[in-house]
JSON list of C-alpha atoms in Angstrom, two decimals:
[
{"chain": "A", "resi": 1, "resn": "MET", "atom": "CA", "xyz": [79.97, 156.82, 187.53]},
{"chain": "A", "resi": 2, "resn": "LEU", "atom": "CA", "xyz": [80.26, 154.07, 184.99]},
{"chain": "A", "resi": 3, "resn": "GLY", "atom": "CA", "xyz": [78.07, 156.11, 182.78]},
{"chain": "A", "resi": 4, "resn": "PHE", "atom": "CA", "xyz": [81.04, 158.26, 182.81]},
{"chain": "A", "resi": 5, "resn": "GLU", "atom": "CA", "xyz": [83.97, 155.66, 182.24]},
{"chain": "A", "resi": 6, "resn": "LEU", "atom": "CA", "xyz": [82.01, 153.50, 179.92]},
{"chain": "A", "resi": 7, "resn": "VAL", "atom": "CA", "xyz": [79.22, 155.72, 177.63]},
{"chain": "A", "resi": 8, "resn": "THR", "atom": "CA", "xyz": [79.82, 159.48, 177.78]},
{"chain": "A", "resi": 9, "resn": "HIS", "atom": "CA", "xyz": [84.10, 159.79, 178.21]},
{"chain": "A", "resi": 10, "resn": "LYS", "atom": "CA", "xyz": [85.01, 156.48, 177.37]},
{"chain": "A", "resi": 11, "resn": "GLN", "atom": "CA", "xyz": [88.16, 157.84, 175.32]},
{"chain": "A", "resi": 12, "resn": "LEU", "atom": "CA", "xyz": [89.67, 159.04, 178.39]},
{"chain": "A", "resi": 13, "resn": "TYR", "atom": "CA", "xyz": [89.89, 155.52, 179.53]},
{"chain": "A", "resi": 14, "resn": "ALA", "atom": "CA", "xyz": [90.45, 153.47, 176.25]},
{"chain": "A", "resi": 15, "resn": "GLY", "atom": "CA", "xyz": [94.18, 153.55, 176.83]},
{"chain": "A", "resi": 16, "resn": "ASP", "atom": "CA", "xyz": [96.68, 153.82, 172.90]},
{"chain": "A", "resi": 17, "resn": "PRO", "atom": "CA", "xyz": [97.90, 151.02, 171.53]},
{"chain": "A", "resi": 18, "resn": "LYS", "atom": "CA", "xyz": [101.04, 152.46, 170.24]},
{"chain": "A", "resi": 19, "resn": "ASP", "atom": "CA", "xyz": [101.83, 153.67, 174.01]},
{"chain": "A", "resi": 20, "resn": "GLY", "atom": "CA", "xyz": [100.54, 150.22, 175.92]},
{"chain": "A", "resi": 21, "resn": "GLY", "atom": "CA", "xyz": [104.05, 147.90, 174.99]},
{"chain": "A", "resi": 22, "resn": "GLU", "atom": "CA", "xyz": [103.37, 144.65, 175.76]},
{"chain": "A", "resi": 23, "resn": "ASP", "atom": "CA", "xyz": [100.74, 145.82, 177.57]},
{"chain": "A", "resi": 24, "resn": "TRP", "atom": "CA", "xyz": [98.28, 146.14, 174.83]},
{"chain": "A", "resi": 25, "resn": "LYS", "atom": "CA", "xyz": [97.13, 143.29, 173.03]},
{"chain": "A", "resi": 26, "resn": "GLU", "atom": "CA", "xyz": [94.51, 142.28, 170.71]},
{"chain": "A", "resi": 27, "resn": "THR", "atom": "CA", "xyz": [91.97, 140.34, 171.85]},
{"chain": "A", "resi": 28, "resn": "SER", "atom": "CA", "xyz": [89.01, 138.23, 170.20]},
{"chain": "A", "resi": 29, "resn": "GLY", "atom": "CA", "xyz": [86.91, 138.93, 173.35]},
{"chain": "A", "resi": 30, "resn": "TRP", "atom": "CA", "xyz": [84.31, 137.03, 175.02]},
{"chain": "A", "resi": 31, "resn": "SER", "atom": "CA", "xyz": [80.65, 136.36, 173.35]},
{"chain": "A", "resi": 32, "resn": "LEU", "atom": "CA", "xyz": [78.39, 138.36, 175.70]},
{"chain": "A", "resi": 33, "resn": "SER", "atom": "CA", "xyz": [76.29, 134.48, 177.22]},
{"chain": "A", "resi": 34, "resn": "LYS", "atom": "CA", "xyz": [80.12, 133.82, 178.07]},
{"chain": "A", "resi": 35, "resn": "SER", "atom": "CA", "xyz": [80.88, 136.87, 179.79]},
{"chain": "A", "resi": 36, "resn": "VAL", "atom": "CA", "xyz": [77.76, 137.03, 181.78]},
{"chain": "A", "resi": 37, "resn": "LEU", "atom": "CA", "xyz": [78.18, 133.49, 182.50]},
{"chain": "A", "resi": 38, "resn": "VAL", "atom": "CA", "xyz": [81.65, 134.11, 183.78]},
{"chain": "A", "resi": 39, "resn": "LEU", "atom": "CA", "xyz": [80.34, 137.25, 185.99]},
{"chain": "A", "resi": 40, "resn": "ILE", "atom": "CA", "xyz": [77.82, 134.65, 187.41]},
{"chain": "A", "resi": 41, "resn": "VAL", "atom": "CA", "xyz": [79.88, 132.20, 188.57]},
{"chain": "A", "resi": 42, "resn": "ALA", "atom": "CA", "xyz": [82.59, 135.23, 189.77]},
{"chain": "A", "resi": 43, "resn": "THR", "atom": "CA", "xyz": [80.09, 136.52, 191.54]},
{"chain": "A", "resi": 44, "resn": "SER", "atom": "CA", "xyz": [78.50, 133.58, 193.32]},
{"chain": "A", "resi": 45, "resn": "LEU", "atom": "CA", "xyz": [82.17, 132.90, 194.49]},
{"chain": "A", "resi": 46, "resn": "VAL", "atom": "CA", "xyz": [82.50, 135.87, 195.79]},
{"chain": "A", "resi": 47, "resn": "ALA", "atom": "CA", "xyz": [79.31, 135.77, 197.36]},
{"chain": "A", "resi": 48, "resn": "LEU", "atom": "CA", "xyz": [80.42, 132.47, 199.25]},
{"chain": "A", "resi": 49, "resn": "MET", "atom": "CA", "xyz": [83.90, 133.55, 200.35]},
{"chain": "A", "resi": 50, "resn": "SER", "atom": "CA", "xyz": [82.11, 136.10, 201.81]},
{"chain": "A", "resi": 51, "resn": "GLU", "atom": "CA", "xyz": [80.15, 134.43, 204.08]},
{"chain": "A", "resi": 52, "resn": "PHE", "atom": "CA", "xyz": [83.61, 132.42, 204.82]},
{"chain": "A", "resi": 53, "resn": "LEU", "atom": "CA", "xyz": [84.94, 135.87, 205.78]},
{"chain": "A", "resi": 54, "resn": "VAL", "atom": "CA", "xyz": [82.41, 136.92, 207.99]},
{"chain": "A", "resi": 55, "resn": "GLY", "atom": "CA", "xyz": [82.19, 133.74, 210.24]},
{"chain": "A", "resi": 56, "resn": "ALA", "atom": "CA", "xyz": [85.66, 134.03, 210.63]},
{"chain": "A", "resi": 57, "resn": "VAL", "atom": "CA", "xyz": [86.11, 137.45, 210.98]},
{"chain": "A", "resi": 58, "resn": "GLU", "atom": "CA", "xyz": [83.28, 137.43, 214.02]},
{"chain": "A", "resi": 59, "resn": "ALA", "atom": "CA", "xyz": [84.85, 134.62, 215.61]},
{"chain": "A", "resi": 60, "resn": "ALA", "atom": "CA", "xyz": [88.55, 136.15, 215.62]},
{"chain": "A", "resi": 61, "resn": "ARG", "atom": "CA", "xyz": [86.64, 139.32, 217.05]},
{"chain": "A", "resi": 62, "resn": "ALA", "atom": "CA", "xyz": [85.10, 137.88, 219.69]},
{"chain": "A", "resi": 63, "resn": "ALA", "atom": "CA", "xyz": [88.42, 136.13, 220.47]},
{"chain": "A", "resi": 64, "resn": "LEU", "atom": "CA", "xyz": [90.73, 138.93, 220.54]},
{"chain": "A", "resi": 65, "resn": "GLY", "atom": "CA", "xyz": [88.10, 141.23, 222.17]},
{"chain": "A", "resi": 66, "resn": "LEU", "atom": "CA", "xyz": [88.11, 144.08, 218.75]},
{"chain": "A", "resi": 67, "resn": "SER", "atom": "CA", "xyz": [85.33, 146.54, 218.81]},
{"chain": "A", "resi": 68, "resn": "GLU", "atom": "CA", "xyz": [82.49, 146.07, 215.95]},
{"chain": "A", "resi": 69, "resn": "VAL", "atom": "CA", "xyz": [83.93, 149.34, 214.18]},
{"chain": "A", "resi": 70, "resn": "PHE", "atom": "CA", "xyz": [87.74, 148.56, 214.90]},
{"chain": "A", "resi": 71, "resn": "VAL", "atom": "CA", "xyz": [87.29, 145.28, 212.43]},
{"chain": "A", "resi": 72, "resn": "GLY", "atom": "CA", "xyz": [84.47, 147.11, 210.22]},
{"chain": "A", "resi": 73, "resn": "VAL", "atom": "CA", "xyz": [86.98, 150.06, 209.49]},
{"chain": "A", "resi": 74, "resn": "ILE", "atom": "CA", "xyz": [89.97, 148.81, 209.54]},
{"chain": "A", "resi": 75, "resn": "VAL", "atom": "CA", "xyz": [90.15, 144.77, 209.26]},
{"chain": "A", "resi": 76, "resn": "ILE", "atom": "CA", "xyz": [87.18, 144.37, 206.62]},
{"chain": "A", "resi": 77, "resn": "ALA", "atom": "CA", "xyz": [88.18, 147.32, 204.80]},
{"chain": "A", "resi": 78, "resn": "VAL", "atom": "CA", "xyz": [92.27, 145.96, 204.24]},
{"chain": "A", "resi": 79, "resn": "ILE", "atom": "CA", "xyz": [90.62, 142.80, 203.40]},
{"chain": "A", "resi": 80, "resn": "GLY", "atom": "CA", "xyz": [87.78, 143.14, 201.69]},
{"chain": "A", "resi": 81, "resn": "ASN", "atom": "CA", "xyz": [90.04, 146.01, 199.57]},
{"chain": "A", "resi": 82, "resn": "ALA", "atom": "CA", "xyz": [92.91, 143.94, 198.98]},
{"chain": "A", "resi": 83, "resn": "ALA", "atom": "CA", "xyz": [92.36, 144.02, 194.97]},
{"chain": "A", "resi": 84, "resn": "GLU", "atom": "CA", "xyz": [92.07, 147.03, 194.68]},
{"chain": "A", "resi": 85, "resn": "HIS", "atom": "CA", "xyz": [94.81, 147.93, 196.85]},
{"chain": "A", "resi": 86, "resn": "SER", "atom": "CA", "xyz": [97.14, 145.46, 195.17]},
{"chain": "A", "resi": 87, "resn": "THR", "atom": "CA", "xyz": [95.92, 147.22, 191.70]},
{"chain": "A", "resi": 88, "resn": "ALA", "atom": "CA", "xyz": [96.46, 150.63, 192.86]},
{"chain": "A", "resi": 89, "resn": "VAL", "atom": "CA", "xyz": [100.15, 149.82, 194.22]},
{"chain": "A", "resi": 90, "resn": "MET", "atom": "CA", "xyz": [101.01, 148.36, 190.94]},
{"chain": "A", "resi": 91, "resn": "MET", "atom": "CA", "xyz": [99.75, 151.22, 188.63]},
{"chain": "A", "resi": 92, "resn": "ALA", "atom": "CA", "xyz": [101.63, 153.39, 191.04]},
{"chain": "A", "resi": 93, "resn": "MET", "atom": "CA", "xyz": [104.95, 151.53, 190.22]},
{"chain": "A", "resi": 94, "resn": "LYS", "atom": "CA", "xyz": [104.01, 151.58, 186.74]},
{"chain": "A", "resi": 95, "resn": "ASN", "atom": "CA", "xyz": [104.15, 155.69, 187.01]},
{"chain": "A", "resi": 96, "resn": "LYS", "atom": "CA", "xyz": [100.20, 155.52, 186.55]},
{"chain": "A", "resi": 97, "resn": "MET", "atom": "CA", "xyz": [99.74, 158.02, 189.37]},
{"chain": "A", "resi": 98, "resn": "GLY", "atom": "CA", "xyz": [96.16, 159.23, 187.88]},
{"chain": "A", "resi": 99, "resn": "LEU", "atom": "CA", "xyz": [95.43, 155.55, 187.61]},
{"chain": "A", "resi": 100, "resn": "SER", "atom": "CA", "xyz": [96.41, 154.52, 190.75]},
{"chain": "A", "resi": 101, "resn": "LEU", "atom": "CA", "xyz": [94.40, 157.07, 192.43]},
{"chain": "A", "resi": 102, "resn": "GLY", "atom": "CA", "xyz": [91.57, 156.69, 190.95]},
{"chain": "A", "resi": 103, "resn": "ILE", "atom": "CA", "xyz": [91.07, 153.03, 192.00]},
{"chain": "A", "resi": 104, "resn": "ALA", "atom": "CA", "xyz": [91.61, 154.07, 195.59]},
{"chain": "A", "resi": 105, "resn": "VAL", "atom": "CA", "xyz": [89.37, 157.03, 195.79]},
{"chain": "A", "resi": 106, "resn": "GLY", "atom": "CA", "xyz": [86.64, 155.16, 193.44]},
{"chain": "A", "resi": 107, "resn": "SER", "atom": "CA", "xyz": [86.32, 152.01, 195.24]},
{"chain": "A", "resi": 108, "resn": "SER", "atom": "CA", "xyz": [85.66, 154.55, 198.44]},
{"chain": "A", "resi": 109, "resn": "LEU", "atom": "CA", "xyz": [83.00, 156.20, 196.19]},
{"chain": "A", "resi": 110, "resn": "GLN", "atom": "CA", "xyz": [81.10, 153.19, 195.40]},
{"chain": "A", "resi": 111, "resn": "ILE", "atom": "CA", "xyz": [80.91, 152.46, 199.00]},
{"chain": "A", "resi": 112, "resn": "ALA", "atom": "CA", "xyz": [79.87, 155.74, 200.65]},
{"chain": "A", "resi": 113, "resn": "LEU", "atom": "CA", "xyz": [77.45, 156.39, 197.29]},
{"chain": "A", "resi": 114, "resn": "PHE", "atom": "CA", "xyz": [76.35, 153.51, 196.55]},
{"chain": "A", "resi": 115, "resn": "VAL", "atom": "CA", "xyz": [76.91, 150.13, 198.59]},
{"chain": "A", "resi": 116, "resn": "ALA", "atom": "CA", "xyz": [75.96, 152.17, 201.92]},
{"chain": "A", "resi": 117, "resn": "PRO", "atom": "CA", "xyz": [72.64, 153.38, 201.23]},
{"chain": "A", "resi": 118, "resn": "VAL", "atom": "CA", "xyz": [71.59, 150.18, 199.51]},
{"chain": "A", "resi": 119, "resn": "LEU", "atom": "CA", "xyz": [72.32, 148.20, 202.27]},
{"chain": "A", "resi": 120, "resn": "VAL", "atom": "CA", "xyz": [70.44, 150.52, 205.08]},
{"chain": "A", "resi": 121, "resn": "PHE", "atom": "CA", "xyz": [67.32, 150.28, 202.05]},
{"chain": "A", "resi": 122, "resn": "PHE", "atom": "CA", "xyz": [67.36, 146.19, 202.30]},
{"chain": "A", "resi": 123, "resn": "SER", "atom": "CA", "xyz": [67.98, 146.31, 206.19]},
{"chain": "A", "resi": 124, "resn": "TYR", "atom": "CA", "xyz": [64.39, 147.59, 206.32]},
{"chain": "A", "resi": 125, "resn": "ILE", "atom": "CA", "xyz": [63.15, 144.81, 203.90]},
{"chain": "A", "resi": 126, "resn": "PHE", "atom": "CA", "xyz": [65.20, 142.00, 205.92]},
{"chain": "A", "resi": 127, "resn": "GLY", "atom": "CA", "xyz": [63.84, 143.76, 209.85]},
{"chain": "A", "resi": 128, "resn": "GLN", "atom": "CA", "xyz": [66.97, 144.60, 210.75]},
{"chain": "A", "resi": 129, "resn": "PRO", "atom": "CA", "xyz": [67.18, 148.81, 210.58]},
{"chain": "A", "resi": 130, "resn": "MET", "atom": "CA", "xyz": [70.48, 149.99, 209.94]},
{"chain": "A", "resi": 131, "resn": "ASP", "atom": "CA", "xyz": [71.34, 153.50, 210.16]},
{"chain": "A", "resi": 132, "resn": "LEU", "atom": "CA", "xyz": [73.98, 156.31, 209.39]},
{"chain": "A", "resi": 133, "resn": "GLU", "atom": "CA", "xyz": [74.40, 157.73, 212.60]},
{"chain": "A", "resi": 134, "resn": "PHE", "atom": "CA", "xyz": [78.32, 157.61, 213.54]},
{"chain": "A", "resi": 135, "resn": "THR", "atom": "CA", "xyz": [79.99, 158.91, 216.37]},
{"chain": "A", "resi": 136, "resn": "VAL", "atom": "CA", "xyz": [81.74, 162.63, 216.66]},
{"chain": "A", "resi": 137, "resn": "PRO", "atom": "CA", "xyz": [85.54, 160.84, 216.23]},
{"chain": "A", "resi": 138, "resn": "GLU", "atom": "CA", "xyz": [83.89, 158.23, 212.56]},
{"chain": "A", "resi": 139, "resn": "VAL", "atom": "CA", "xyz": [83.25, 161.97, 211.15]},
{"chain": "A", "resi": 140, "resn": "VAL", "atom": "CA", "xyz": [86.51, 163.81, 212.08]},
{"chain": "A", "resi": 141, "resn": "ALA", "atom": "CA", "xyz": [88.33, 160.89, 210.84]},
{"chain": "A", "resi": 142, "resn": "VAL", "atom": "CA", "xyz": [86.22, 160.81, 207.49]},
{"chain": "A", "resi": 143, "resn": "ILE", "atom": "CA", "xyz": [86.83, 164.83, 207.13]},
{"chain": "A", "resi": 144, "resn": "VAL", "atom": "CA", "xyz": [90.39, 164.61, 207.92]},
{"chain": "A", "resi": 145, "resn": "ALA", "atom": "CA", "xyz": [90.85, 161.49, 205.34]},
{"chain": "A", "resi": 146, "resn": "VAL", "atom": "CA", "xyz": [89.01, 163.65, 202.60]},
{"chain": "A", "resi": 147, "resn": "HIS", "atom": "CA", "xyz": [91.10, 166.40, 203.65]},
{"chain": "A", "resi": 148, "resn": "LEU", "atom": "CA", "xyz": [94.16, 164.91, 203.48]},
{"chain": "A", "resi": 149, "resn": "ILE", "atom": "CA", "xyz": [93.48, 163.28, 200.16]},
{"chain": "A", "resi": 150, "resn": "PHE", "atom": "CA", "xyz": [92.36, 166.89, 198.82]},
{"chain": "A", "resi": 151, "resn": "GLN", "atom": "CA", "xyz": [95.65, 167.88, 200.12]},
{"chain": "A", "resi": 152, "resn": "ILE", "atom": "CA", "xyz": [98.00, 164.75, 198.21]},
{"chain": "A", "resi": 153, "resn": "ASN", "atom": "CA", "xyz": [95.75, 165.09, 195.04]},
{"chain": "A", "resi": 154, "resn": "GLY", "atom": "CA", "xyz": [95.65, 168.47, 194.95]},
{"chain": "A", "resi": 155, "resn": "ASP", "atom": "CA", "xyz": [98.63, 169.44, 192.59]},
{"chain": "A", "resi": 156, "resn": "GLY", "atom": "CA", "xyz": [98.41, 166.19, 190.31]},
{"chain": "A", "resi": 157, "resn": "GLU", "atom": "CA", "xyz": [102.26, 164.83, 191.90]},
{"chain": "A", "resi": 158, "resn": "THR", "atom": "CA", "xyz": [103.24, 162.37, 194.91]},
{"chain": "A", "resi": 159, "resn": "ASN", "atom": "CA", "xyz": [106.13, 161.39, 196.54]},
{"chain": "A", "resi": 160, "resn": "TRP", "atom": "CA", "xyz": [107.45, 159.39, 199.18]},
{"chain": "A", "resi": 161, "resn": "LEU", "atom": "CA", "xyz": [107.04, 162.13, 202.33]},
{"chain": "A", "resi": 162, "resn": "GLU", "atom": "CA", "xyz": [102.71, 162.01, 200.70]},
{"chain": "A", "resi": 163, "resn": "GLY", "atom": "CA", "xyz": [103.20, 158.18, 201.10]},
{"chain": "A", "resi": 164, "resn": "VAL", "atom": "CA", "xyz": [104.08, 158.32, 204.74]},
{"chain": "A", "resi": 165, "resn": "GLN", "atom": "CA", "xyz": [101.57, 160.57, 205.48]},
{"chain": "A", "resi": 166, "resn": "LEU", "atom": "CA", "xyz": [98.83, 158.67, 204.47]},
{"chain": "A", "resi": 167, "resn": "LEU", "atom": "CA", "xyz": [100.20, 155.50, 206.08]},
{"chain": "A", "resi": 168, "resn": "SER", "atom": "CA", "xyz": [100.41, 157.49, 209.47]},
{"chain": "A", "resi": 169, "resn": "LEU", "atom": "CA", "xyz": [97.02, 159.26, 208.65]},
{"chain": "A", "resi": 170, "resn": "TYR", "atom": "CA", "xyz": [95.95, 155.41, 208.38]},
{"chain": "A", "resi": 171, "resn": "LEU", "atom": "CA", "xyz": [97.86, 154.38, 212.00]},
{"chain": "A", "resi": 172, "resn": "ILE", "atom": "CA", "xyz": [96.35, 157.20, 213.87]},
{"chain": "A", "resi": 173, "resn": "LEU", "atom": "CA", "xyz": [92.79, 156.32, 212.71]},
{"chain": "A", "resi": 174, "resn": "GLY", "atom": "CA", "xyz": [93.66, 152.22, 213.52]},
{"chain": "A", "resi": 175, "resn": "ILE", "atom": "CA", "xyz": [94.65, 153.96, 217.04]},
{"chain": "A", "resi": 176, "resn": "LEU", "atom": "CA", "xyz": [91.85, 155.55, 217.37]},
{"chain": "A", "resi": 177, "resn": "PHE", "atom": "CA", "xyz": [89.05, 153.29, 216.36]},
{"chain": "A", "resi": 178, "resn": "PHE", "atom": "CA", "xyz": [91.07, 150.43, 218.13]},
{"chain": "A", "resi": 179, "resn": "TYR", "atom": "CA", "xyz": [90.28, 152.55, 221.94]},
{"chain": "A", "resi": 180, "resn": "LEU", "atom": "CA", "xyz": [87.10, 154.22, 220.31]},
{"chain": "A", "resi": 181, "resn": "PRO", "atom": "CA", "xyz": [84.39, 152.65, 223.23]},
{"chain": "A", "resi": 182, "resn": "GLU", "atom": "CA", "xyz": [81.49, 150.10, 221.48]},
{"chain": "A", "resi": 183, "resn": "ARG", "atom": "CA", "xyz": [78.84, 152.78, 221.12]},
{"chain": "A", "resi": 184, "resn": "THR", "atom": "CA", "xyz": [75.57, 151.58, 223.60]},
{"chain": "A", "resi": 185, "resn": "HIS", "atom": "CA", "xyz": [71.92, 151.34, 221.06]},
{"chain": "A", "resi": 186, "resn": "GLU", "atom": "CA", "xyz": [69.89, 152.98, 222.75]},
{"chain": "A", "resi": 187, "resn": "GLY", "atom": "CA", "xyz": [66.12, 151.18, 221.15]}
]
């Protein structure tokens, strides 16, 4: 996906300085070394904050009696993608729906196609094998969510009713995963 956006079809994502108004500003840019340093520092801080988040979520999960599936699918998804959510909402408020949907769907695609398989491979390296075995409700939830996204995104337009449908689906999935019993791990 990054190759498509940054190399082969970068003209689609470049933007137009005439249309950008106040959003478009001429900048001199950072040097390569400064960019790499800022990226390393930001990544380190994100990793540190993630460790704090995991500790806090584990304690809250135990105290509130929430299931691991509910916390992983609902709570971590909301907290972990807060930056993407806020950016998508800001772009939607500026009537840039294509970009807004691209941010929302692209984030999910990155997790599904890159992060999850990499985590499975690394779990074997660290001696705690993880699989991609899902329960029937989890698979049905993914299928319904993908179908609804295609229905809403298909005509290239959106309205408030489609937004309510998406929020309703998320509420229904939240209730489903809240009451979904813990899966027993057989060894």
